[in-house]
Short mmCIF file of C-alpha atoms and ligand atoms in Angstrom, two decimals:
data_model
loop_
_atom_site.label_atom_id
_atom_site.label_comp_id
_atom_site.label_asym_id
_atom_site.label_seq_id
_atom_site.Cartn_x
_atom_site.Cartn_y
_atom_site.Cartn_z
CA MET A 461 2.53 -11.13 -15.81
CA ARG A 462 -0.46 -11.33 -17.91
CA SER A 463 -2.45 -7.84 -18.84
CA LEU A 464 -5.94 -7.64 -17.84
CA THR A 465 -7.23 -7.17 -21.48
CA ALA A 466 -5.15 -10.22 -22.73
CA LEU A 467 -6.72 -12.12 -19.58
CA LEU A 468 -10.18 -10.88 -20.41
CA ALA A 469 -10.00 -12.11 -23.96
CA GLY A 470 -9.16 -15.47 -22.72
CA THR A 471 -11.82 -16.04 -20.38
CA ALA A 472 -14.58 -17.30 -22.17
CA ALA A 473 -12.73 -20.67 -22.92
CA LEU A 474 -11.07 -20.84 -19.34
CA ALA A 475 -9.00 -23.63 -18.07
CA VAL A 476 -11.02 -26.68 -18.13
CA ALA A 477 -9.98 -28.01 -21.26
CA SER A 478 -6.25 -27.47 -20.61
CA PRO A 479 -4.21 -30.27 -19.18
CA ALA A 480 -3.01 -29.97 -15.48
CA LEU A 481 0.50 -28.32 -15.00
CA ALA A 482 3.15 -30.32 -13.36
CA GLN A 483 3.56 -29.41 -9.71
CA ASN A 484 6.95 -27.49 -10.33
CA GLU A 485 5.50 -25.61 -13.54
CA LEU A 486 2.47 -24.61 -11.39
CA ARG A 487 4.75 -23.52 -8.38
CA ASP A 488 6.89 -21.24 -10.82
CA TRP A 489 3.88 -19.55 -11.99
CA ALA A 490 2.44 -19.29 -8.41
CA LEU A 491 5.87 -17.67 -7.23
CA GLU A 492 5.66 -15.03 -9.95
CA MET A 493 2.20 -13.91 -8.59
CA PHE A 494 2.52 -14.62 -4.96
CA SER A 495 4.87 -14.59 -2.08
CA PRO A 496 4.82 -17.04 1.04
CA VAL A 497 4.30 -15.28 4.32
CA PRO A 498 7.89 -14.69 5.98
CA ALA A 499 9.04 -16.82 8.86
CA THR A 500 9.72 -13.72 11.06
CA ILE A 501 7.68 -10.56 11.93
CA PRO A 502 7.96 -7.85 9.11
CA ALA A 503 9.91 -4.88 9.89
CA LEU A 504 7.61 -1.53 9.83
CA GLU A 505 8.49 1.75 8.54
CA ASP A 506 9.65 4.19 11.30
CA ASN A 507 8.56 1.78 13.92
CA ILE A 508 11.08 -0.53 15.55
CA VAL A 509 9.33 -3.86 16.88
CA THR A 510 10.57 -4.57 20.49
CA PRO A 511 8.83 -7.12 22.66
CA GLU A 512 7.81 -4.32 24.93
CA LYS A 513 5.90 -2.71 22.17
CA ILE A 514 4.09 -5.80 21.16
CA GLU A 515 2.85 -6.20 24.77
CA LEU A 516 1.88 -2.64 25.02
CA GLY A 517 0.06 -2.74 21.57
CA LYS A 518 -1.57 -6.01 22.62
CA ALA A 519 -2.88 -4.55 25.88
CA LEU A 520 -4.44 -1.40 23.82
CA PHE A 521 -5.72 -3.67 21.13
CA PHE A 522 -7.79 -5.68 23.95
CA ASP A 523 -8.60 -2.56 26.32
CA PRO A 524 -12.26 -1.36 25.92
CA ARG A 525 -11.55 1.84 27.94
CA MET A 526 -9.88 3.05 24.42
CA SER A 527 -13.20 3.78 23.52
CA ALA A 528 -15.91 6.36 24.97
CA SER A 529 -18.43 3.93 26.29
CA GLY A 530 -15.58 1.51 27.96
CA VAL A 531 -17.29 -1.22 25.87
CA PHE A 532 -15.66 -1.69 22.67
CA SER A 533 -11.97 -2.60 21.99
CA CYS A 534 -10.38 -3.31 18.67
CA ASN A 535 -11.12 -6.87 19.34
CA SER A 536 -14.86 -6.31 19.52
CA CYS A 537 -14.99 -6.02 15.68
CA HIS A 538 -11.48 -8.02 14.99
CA ASN A 539 -11.86 -10.93 17.40
CA LEU A 540 -8.63 -12.79 17.23
CA ALA A 541 -10.47 -15.94 18.31
CA THR A 542 -12.79 -15.85 15.07
CA GLY A 543 -10.55 -14.94 12.28
CA GLY A 544 -9.78 -11.40 13.18
CA ASP A 545 -13.04 -9.75 12.16
CA ASP A 546 -16.59 -9.87 13.61
CA ASN A 547 -18.47 -12.06 11.42
CA MET A 548 -21.22 -9.68 10.93
CA PRO A 549 -22.64 -8.00 7.65
CA VAL A 550 -21.48 -4.46 9.04
CA SER A 551 -19.98 -3.89 12.49
CA ILE A 552 -21.82 -2.61 15.41
CA GLY A 553 -20.13 0.16 17.78
CA HIS A 554 -20.76 3.17 19.82
CA GLY A 555 -24.20 3.28 20.80
CA TRP A 556 -24.97 0.01 19.31
CA GLN A 557 -24.68 1.85 15.68
CA LYS A 558 -24.45 -0.06 12.57
CA GLY A 559 -21.16 1.10 10.41
CA PRO A 560 -21.50 1.30 6.84
CA ARG A 561 -18.76 -1.47 6.03
CA ASN A 562 -17.91 -5.07 6.79
CA SER A 563 -14.95 -5.49 9.31
CA PRO A 564 -12.01 -6.91 7.31
CA THR A 565 -9.61 -9.23 9.15
CA VAL A 566 -6.34 -7.91 10.86
CA LEU A 567 -4.67 -10.95 10.30
CA ASN A 568 -1.72 -10.32 7.93
CA ALA A 569 -3.06 -6.67 7.44
CA VAL A 570 0.57 -5.80 7.81
CA PHE A 571 1.25 -6.97 4.18
CA ASN A 572 -1.35 -4.88 2.68
CA GLU A 573 -0.23 -1.81 0.90
CA ALA A 574 -3.02 0.22 1.93
CA GLN A 575 -5.77 -0.32 4.71
CA PHE A 576 -9.33 0.00 4.60
CA TRP A 577 -11.89 -1.23 1.87
CA ASP A 578 -11.03 2.06 -0.01
CA GLY A 579 -7.22 2.10 0.76
CA ARG A 580 -7.65 5.55 2.69
CA ALA A 581 -4.82 4.76 5.28
CA PRO A 582 -1.45 4.31 4.19
CA ASP A 583 -0.35 2.09 7.16
CA LEU A 584 -1.43 0.45 10.28
CA ALA A 585 -0.37 3.05 12.62
CA GLU A 586 -2.29 5.63 10.45
CA GLN A 587 -5.11 3.09 10.50
CA ALA A 588 -5.31 2.70 14.16
CA LYS A 589 -5.93 6.32 14.80
CA GLY A 590 -9.54 5.93 12.68
CA PRO A 591 -11.75 3.78 14.73
CA VAL A 592 -10.81 5.39 18.19
CA GLN A 593 -12.31 8.64 16.88
CA ALA A 594 -15.00 7.12 14.27
CA GLY A 595 -18.41 8.02 15.85
CA VAL A 596 -20.12 4.39 15.00
CA GLU A 597 -16.98 2.64 16.22
CA MET A 598 -15.34 3.79 19.64
CA ALA A 599 -16.47 7.38 19.48
CA ASN A 600 -13.41 8.61 21.59
CA THR A 601 -11.16 11.79 21.19
CA PRO A 602 -7.32 11.53 21.34
CA ASP A 603 -7.14 13.84 24.47
CA ASN A 604 -9.69 11.32 26.32
CA VAL A 605 -7.57 8.34 25.22
CA LEU A 606 -4.30 10.06 26.73
CA ALA A 607 -6.01 10.94 29.77
CA THR A 608 -7.18 7.58 30.15
CA LEU A 609 -3.80 6.27 29.62
CA ASN A 610 -1.95 8.67 31.86
CA SER A 611 -4.45 7.76 34.57
CA MET A 612 -3.08 4.49 34.97
CA PRO A 613 0.74 4.54 36.14
CA GLN A 614 1.06 0.88 34.73
CA TYR A 615 0.47 2.31 31.26
CA VAL A 616 2.74 5.15 31.59
CA ASP A 617 5.73 2.65 32.48
CA TRP A 618 4.78 0.56 29.61
CA PHE A 619 5.20 3.60 27.28
CA ASP A 620 8.17 4.48 28.93
CA ALA A 621 9.64 1.03 28.34
CA SER A 622 8.57 1.07 24.62
CA PHE A 623 9.57 4.32 23.77
CA PRO A 624 12.73 4.76 25.46
CA GLY A 625 14.16 8.27 25.81
CA GLU A 626 11.28 9.87 24.76
CA GLY A 627 10.47 12.77 27.36
CA ASP A 628 6.58 12.18 27.45
CA PRO A 629 5.91 9.01 25.35
CA VAL A 630 2.49 8.82 26.07
CA THR A 631 1.15 10.34 22.67
CA PHE A 632 -1.48 9.19 20.34
CA ASP A 633 1.14 8.50 17.77
CA ASN A 634 2.76 6.14 20.13
CA PHE A 635 -0.66 4.49 20.89
CA ALA A 636 -1.02 4.26 17.16
CA LYS A 637 2.66 2.70 16.63
CA ALA A 638 2.30 0.17 19.61
CA ILE A 639 -0.94 -1.07 18.22
CA GLU A 640 0.93 -1.40 14.84
CA ALA A 641 3.76 -3.29 16.26
CA PHE A 642 1.35 -5.91 18.07
CA GLU A 643 -0.76 -6.30 14.62
CA ALA A 644 2.86 -6.81 12.90
CA THR A 645 2.75 -10.11 14.76
CA LEU A 646 -0.79 -11.45 13.63
CA ILE A 647 0.64 -13.59 10.71
CA THR A 648 -0.74 -16.73 9.83
CA PRO A 649 1.57 -18.90 7.79
CA SER A 650 -0.76 -21.55 5.97
CA ARG A 651 -0.66 -24.85 3.83
CA PHE A 652 -0.47 -22.70 0.66
CA ASP A 653 2.84 -21.30 1.98
CA ALA A 654 4.39 -24.66 2.95
CA TRP A 655 3.37 -25.81 -0.72
CA LEU A 656 4.81 -22.36 -2.08
CA ASN A 657 8.00 -23.26 -0.07
CA GLY A 658 8.32 -26.62 -2.19
CA ASP A 659 6.17 -29.12 -0.05
CA ASP A 660 4.19 -30.77 -2.77
CA ASN A 661 2.04 -32.65 -0.48
CA ALA A 662 0.66 -29.42 1.33
CA LEU A 663 -2.07 -29.05 -1.10
CA ASP A 664 -4.36 -31.90 -2.23
CA ALA A 665 -5.53 -32.38 -5.96
CA GLU A 666 -8.75 -30.42 -5.88
CA GLU A 667 -6.51 -27.41 -4.14
CA THR A 668 -4.01 -27.46 -6.64
CA GLN A 669 -6.56 -27.49 -9.62
CA GLY A 670 -8.04 -24.56 -7.88
CA LEU A 671 -5.07 -22.59 -7.90
CA GLU A 672 -4.17 -23.24 -11.36
CA LEU A 673 -7.80 -22.15 -12.38
CA PHE A 674 -7.37 -19.01 -9.77
CA LEU A 675 -4.46 -18.27 -12.03
CA GLU A 676 -5.66 -19.16 -15.62
CA ALA A 677 -8.88 -17.51 -14.96
CA GLY A 678 -7.14 -14.31 -13.96
CA CYS A 679 -8.09 -13.82 -10.51
CA ALA A 680 -4.40 -13.62 -9.65
CA SER A 681 -4.29 -10.51 -11.89
CA CYS A 682 -5.87 -8.54 -9.00
CA HIS A 683 -5.21 -11.07 -6.08
CA ASN A 684 -1.65 -11.21 -5.94
CA GLY A 685 1.40 -10.70 -3.40
CA VAL A 686 1.82 -12.11 0.09
CA ASN A 687 -1.94 -11.62 0.90
CA LEU A 688 -3.21 -12.41 -2.52
CA GLY A 689 -4.69 -8.86 -2.48
CA GLY A 690 -4.58 -5.69 -0.49
CA ASN A 691 -2.54 -3.92 -2.99
CA GLY A 692 -4.27 -2.73 -5.97
CA TYR A 693 -7.63 -0.90 -6.83
CA TYR A 694 -10.20 -1.98 -9.12
CA PRO A 695 -13.81 -1.43 -10.06
CA PHE A 696 -16.30 -3.83 -8.17
CA GLY A 697 -18.09 -4.48 -11.34
CA LEU A 698 -15.42 -4.39 -14.00
CA VAL A 699 -17.04 -6.34 -16.64
CA GLU A 700 -20.65 -6.60 -15.07
CA LYS A 701 -21.87 -4.50 -12.40
CA PRO A 702 -23.15 -6.74 -9.32
CA GLY A 703 -26.79 -5.80 -8.22
CA ALA A 704 -27.46 -3.00 -5.82
CA ASP A 705 -28.00 -5.38 -2.94
CA ILE A 706 -24.12 -6.54 -3.39
CA LEU A 707 -23.01 -3.09 -4.39
CA PRO A 708 -25.06 -0.51 -2.53
CA VAL A 709 -25.19 2.69 -4.89
CA GLY A 710 -24.25 4.75 -1.66
CA ASP A 711 -20.74 3.52 -1.17
CA LYS A 712 -18.65 4.94 -4.01
CA GLY A 713 -15.41 3.42 -2.51
CA ARG A 714 -12.17 5.24 -3.33
CA PHE A 715 -14.12 8.17 -5.29
CA THR A 716 -14.52 9.43 -1.64
CA VAL A 717 -10.80 9.47 -1.13
CA THR A 718 -9.50 10.68 -4.58
CA GLU A 719 -12.83 12.54 -5.95
CA THR A 720 -11.97 11.34 -9.49
CA ALA A 721 -14.77 10.01 -11.43
CA VAL A 722 -13.01 7.06 -12.69
CA ASP A 723 -12.68 5.93 -9.05
CA GLU A 724 -16.37 5.43 -8.51
CA TYR A 725 -17.17 1.76 -6.95
CA VAL A 726 -13.52 1.34 -6.92
CA PHE A 727 -12.33 -0.81 -4.20
CA ARG A 728 -8.93 -2.52 -2.95
CA ALA A 729 -8.84 -6.11 -4.40
CA SER A 730 -9.40 -7.62 -0.84
CA PRO A 731 -6.67 -9.66 0.57
CA LEU A 732 -7.81 -13.64 0.62
CA ARG A 733 -5.65 -15.22 3.43
CA ASN A 734 -7.98 -16.62 6.15
CA ILE A 735 -11.09 -15.91 3.65
CA ALA A 736 -12.88 -19.01 4.54
CA VAL A 737 -13.10 -18.05 8.15
CA THR A 738 -14.11 -14.22 7.74
CA ALA A 739 -17.60 -14.56 6.18
CA PRO A 740 -19.61 -12.77 5.39
CA TYR A 741 -18.13 -11.29 2.20
CA PHE A 742 -17.70 -7.96 0.30
CA HIS A 743 -17.55 -4.51 1.96
CA SER A 744 -21.54 -4.70 2.15
CA GLY A 745 -20.94 -7.98 3.82
CA VAL A 746 -24.12 -9.23 2.38
CA VAL A 747 -22.77 -12.58 0.81
CA TRP A 748 -22.38 -15.35 3.44
CA ASP A 749 -21.28 -18.25 1.25
CA LEU A 750 -17.97 -18.47 -0.18
CA ARG A 751 -18.69 -20.45 -3.51
CA THR A 752 -21.12 -17.76 -4.00
CA ALA A 753 -18.48 -14.91 -3.56
CA VAL A 754 -16.22 -16.81 -6.10
CA ASP A 755 -18.98 -16.99 -8.50
CA ILE A 756 -19.90 -13.41 -8.24
CA MET A 757 -16.32 -12.42 -8.58
CA ALA A 758 -15.63 -14.56 -11.83
CA SER A 759 -18.84 -12.63 -13.48
CA SER A 760 -18.50 -9.18 -12.21
CA GLN A 761 -14.60 -9.03 -12.61
CA LEU A 762 -13.86 -11.28 -15.40
CA GLY A 763 -17.24 -12.18 -17.25
CA ALA A 764 -16.54 -15.90 -16.90
CA ASP A 765 -18.98 -18.29 -16.19
CA LEU A 766 -17.51 -21.03 -13.93
CA ASP A 767 -19.00 -24.25 -13.61
CA GLU A 768 -19.92 -25.99 -10.25
CA GLN A 769 -16.87 -28.16 -10.25
CA GLU A 770 -14.67 -25.02 -11.06
CA ILE A 771 -16.32 -22.97 -8.10
CA ASP A 772 -15.65 -25.89 -5.81
CA ALA A 773 -12.01 -26.27 -6.74
CA ILE A 774 -11.32 -22.33 -6.48
CA THR A 775 -13.14 -22.33 -3.10
CA ALA A 776 -10.99 -25.44 -1.85
CA PHE A 777 -8.03 -23.75 -2.86
CA LEU A 778 -8.85 -20.65 -0.92
CA GLY A 779 -9.63 -22.89 2.21
CA SER A 780 -5.92 -23.53 1.95
CA LEU A 781 -5.12 -19.96 2.61
CA THR A 782 -6.54 -20.51 6.29
CA GLY A 783 -3.26 -20.25 8.57
CA ASP A 784 -1.99 -20.89 11.84
CA MET A 785 -3.52 -18.54 14.37
CA PRO A 786 -1.28 -16.67 16.49
CA GLU A 787 -1.15 -17.99 19.97
CA ILE A 788 -2.17 -14.88 22.16
CA THR A 789 -2.49 -14.93 25.76
CA TYR A 790 -5.28 -12.74 27.02
CA PRO A 791 -3.61 -9.63 28.61
CA ILE A 792 -4.16 -8.64 32.14
CA LEU A 793 -4.63 -4.60 31.89
CA PRO A 794 -3.74 -2.07 34.41
CA ALA A 795 -6.52 -1.42 36.86
CA GLU A 796 -8.13 2.08 36.45
CA THR A 797 -7.42 4.86 39.13
CA ALA A 798 -9.79 7.59 40.55
CA ASP A 799 -8.35 9.84 37.89
CA THR A 800 -9.54 7.48 35.11
CA PRO A 801 -12.28 9.26 32.92
CA ARG A 802 -15.60 7.45 33.51
CA PRO A 803 -17.37 5.76 30.55
CA THR A 804 -19.88 7.66 28.47
CA GLY A 805 -22.65 6.60 26.25
CA GLU A 806 -22.57 9.95 24.51
CA VAL A 807 -20.53 10.73 21.40
CA LEU A 808 -17.87 13.11 22.45
CA PRO A 809 -17.54 16.38 20.34
CA ASN A 810 -14.24 15.85 18.18
C1 LIG B 912 -17.15 -0.98 15.76
C2 LIG B 912 -16.11 -1.78 15.07
C3 LIG B 912 -14.84 -1.69 14.93
C4 LIG B 912 -13.65 -1.30 15.89
C5 LIG B 912 -14.16 -1.04 17.53
C6 LIG B 912 -12.48 -1.47 15.26
N1 LIG B 912 -12.69 -1.68 13.85
FE1 LIG B 912 -11.01 -1.93 12.62
N2 LIG B 912 -12.29 -1.92 11.12
C7 LIG B 912 -13.91 -1.97 11.35
C8 LIG B 912 -14.43 -1.70 10.08
C9 LIG B 912 -15.85 -1.89 9.58
C10 LIG B 912 -13.28 -1.48 8.99
C11 LIG B 912 -13.53 -1.50 7.47
C12 LIG B 912 -13.85 0.25 7.35
C13 LIG B 912 -13.70 0.83 5.89
O1 LIG B 912 -12.88 0.03 5.01
O2 LIG B 912 -13.96 1.65 5.68
C14 LIG B 912 -11.90 -1.87 9.86
C15 LIG B 912 -10.71 -1.71 9.30
C16 LIG B 912 -9.75 -1.83 10.05
C17 LIG B 912 -8.38 -2.30 9.30
C18 LIG B 912 -8.07 -2.35 8.10
C19 LIG B 912 -7.75 -3.69 7.39
C20 LIG B 912 -7.92 -3.96 6.02
O3 LIG B 912 -7.64 -5.08 5.57
O4 LIG B 912 -7.95 -2.79 5.29
C21 LIG B 912 -7.62 -2.52 10.34
C22 LIG B 912 -6.14 -2.79 10.61
C23 LIG B 912 -8.21 -2.22 11.88
N3 LIG B 912 -9.76 -2.00 11.41
C24 LIG B 912 -7.73 -2.18 13.16
C25 LIG B 912 -8.25 -1.79 14.11
C26 LIG B 912 -7.79 -1.44 15.34
C27 LIG B 912 -6.39 -1.48 15.82
C28 LIG B 912 -8.78 -1.05 16.20
C29 LIG B 912 -8.69 -0.49 17.57
C30 LIG B 912 -8.02 0.74 17.73
C31 LIG B 912 -10.05 -1.31 15.56
N4 LIG B 912 -9.86 -1.74 14.12
C32 LIG B 912 -11.24 -1.01 15.84
C33 LIG B 912 -14.46 -2.14 12.45
C34 LIG B 912 -14.08 -1.73 13.76
C1 LIG B 913 -10.28 -6.78 -11.60
C2 LIG B 913 -9.73 -7.29 -10.23
C3 LIG B 913 -10.45 -8.51 -9.54
C4 LIG B 913 -10.50 -9.68 -10.23
C5 LIG B 913 -10.05 -10.11 -11.61
C6 LIG B 913 -11.03 -10.54 -9.32
N1 LIG B 913 -11.26 -9.94 -8.09
FE1 LIG B 913 -11.89 -10.59 -6.22
N2 LIG B 913 -12.14 -8.60 -5.64
C7 LIG B 913 -11.73 -7.47 -6.30
C8 LIG B 913 -12.04 -6.46 -5.49
C9 LIG B 913 -12.16 -4.96 -6.14
C10 LIG B 913 -12.79 -7.04 -4.37
C11 LIG B 913 -13.46 -5.96 -3.32
C12 LIG B 913 -14.93 -5.95 -3.62
C13 LIG B 913 -15.53 -5.20 -2.52
O1 LIG B 913 -15.47 -4.33 -2.40
O2 LIG B 913 -16.39 -5.70 -1.92
C14 LIG B 913 -12.75 -8.30 -4.58
C15 LIG B 913 -13.36 -9.23 -3.31
C16 LIG B 913 -12.91 -10.54 -3.38
C17 LIG B 913 -13.47 -11.52 -2.48
C18 LIG B 913 -14.32 -11.13 -1.27
C19 LIG B 913 -13.26 -10.72 -0.32
C20 LIG B 913 -13.61 -10.21 1.20
O3 LIG B 913 -13.22 -10.12 2.20
O4 LIG B 913 -15.02 -10.11 1.44
C21 LIG B 913 -13.20 -12.78 -2.86
C22 LIG B 913 -13.58 -14.10 -2.13
C23 LIG B 913 -12.62 -12.62 -4.40
N3 LIG B 913 -12.56 -11.43 -4.41
C24 LIG B 913 -12.25 -13.80 -5.10
C25 LIG B 913 -11.88 -13.55 -6.49
C26 LIG B 913 -11.60 -14.60 -7.33
C27 LIG B 913 -11.78 -16.26 -6.67
C28 LIG B 913 -11.67 -14.24 -8.42
C29 LIG B 913 -11.44 -15.10 -9.72
C30 LIG B 913 -12.70 -15.87 -10.15
C31 LIG B 913 -11.37 -12.69 -8.15
N4 LIG B 913 -11.67 -12.36 -6.97
C32 LIG B 913 -11.34 -11.91 -9.33
C33 LIG B 913 -11.04 -7.64 -7.42
C34 LIG B 913 -10.83 -8.53 -8.46
#
């Protein structure tokens, strides 16, 4: 692997002049940096994935009654029909409030080493507890979620079947584990994976050129692994800070998590799978055009000045990361009963 400094020193010349690598050489290099999406659902830590748990997690993911208002489900902001995000600059949640950041896709999130733009949640189960309680998202409380679930016998049965042998399986932890199990199924193998797995024809000439540029320019020093990102933290504006319209001064990123000065404006290198269908871009969600996002990355992170053709090629390569979407049948949710807590537009006290 090349060091960032070596890489930065080399960026001025960039790849244009160098002759294209043979497919097998390019593949060897790519396999040092990336891994294909596995053929089977990945295993989770402390959470056995069973068909029952996946089905329960799916119901919870789509159930708007998990929000205080009865309006917002996970799928509201991570719409599985539109790339697993909401395609809005920043999400709109409880009371039609705008949140502070763009919603990332849940597709392949299971491969991220930490969740959120600042990596503040270590895994998907921990992550799932956040939005339920966030005042600008679902504005609910764990107690109210459990009261809602316990009011519907069908849900209690599903929890029993998903967590066999547990005396009282309807817990907030198990709620989160079921959602995590469902999210582990949301993986999207793409043409890039077919190419990594040996199919030379899976990418066209422009896409392979874009891949080569992505490697040579140094994008892959931060965007690597299964998700081409999601596994490391870097300053947004390592070489040149983007303007305040793109990097708003108020959001200091990882600094809020670690309270260490070097983490000011540090963010997780974004996972890039399905990036072509998850506009707008960056945590601020202000850039709608993927070519523009690529151009901003080249100058802000690498000090590189890409020409139009190079930007086109990298953008074409990124398009090859759009995968086969998981086929999901819309769940039929348990009917509420007289005991089901009624929706409220108020923000419940935590
Ligand atoms: C109102 C919109 C909204 C709702 C509802 C919502 N989310 Fe999110 N989600 C977001 C936003 C915005 C972020 C990024 C927040 C941040 O990084 O600070 C996010 C981040 C995530 C991530 C991290 C992905 C990554 O790449 O880091 C996952 C996973 C996720 N949400 C799953 C869920 C689940 C599961 C639910 C339901 C329990 C849910 N979300 C409900 C807006 C929403
Ligand atoms: C030094 C590390 C680093 C390098 C090098 C780098 N990136 Fe990034 N990239 C990041 C970080 C950090 C973010 C998240 C920025 C934010 O907070 O919005 C990001 C975000 C992105 C996004 C937006 C993702 C989204 O979901 O909105 C794209 C697209 C992207 N990078 C592509 C590239 C390309 C193409 C290159 C090479 C020209 C590159 N990056 C080089 C660290 C890097």
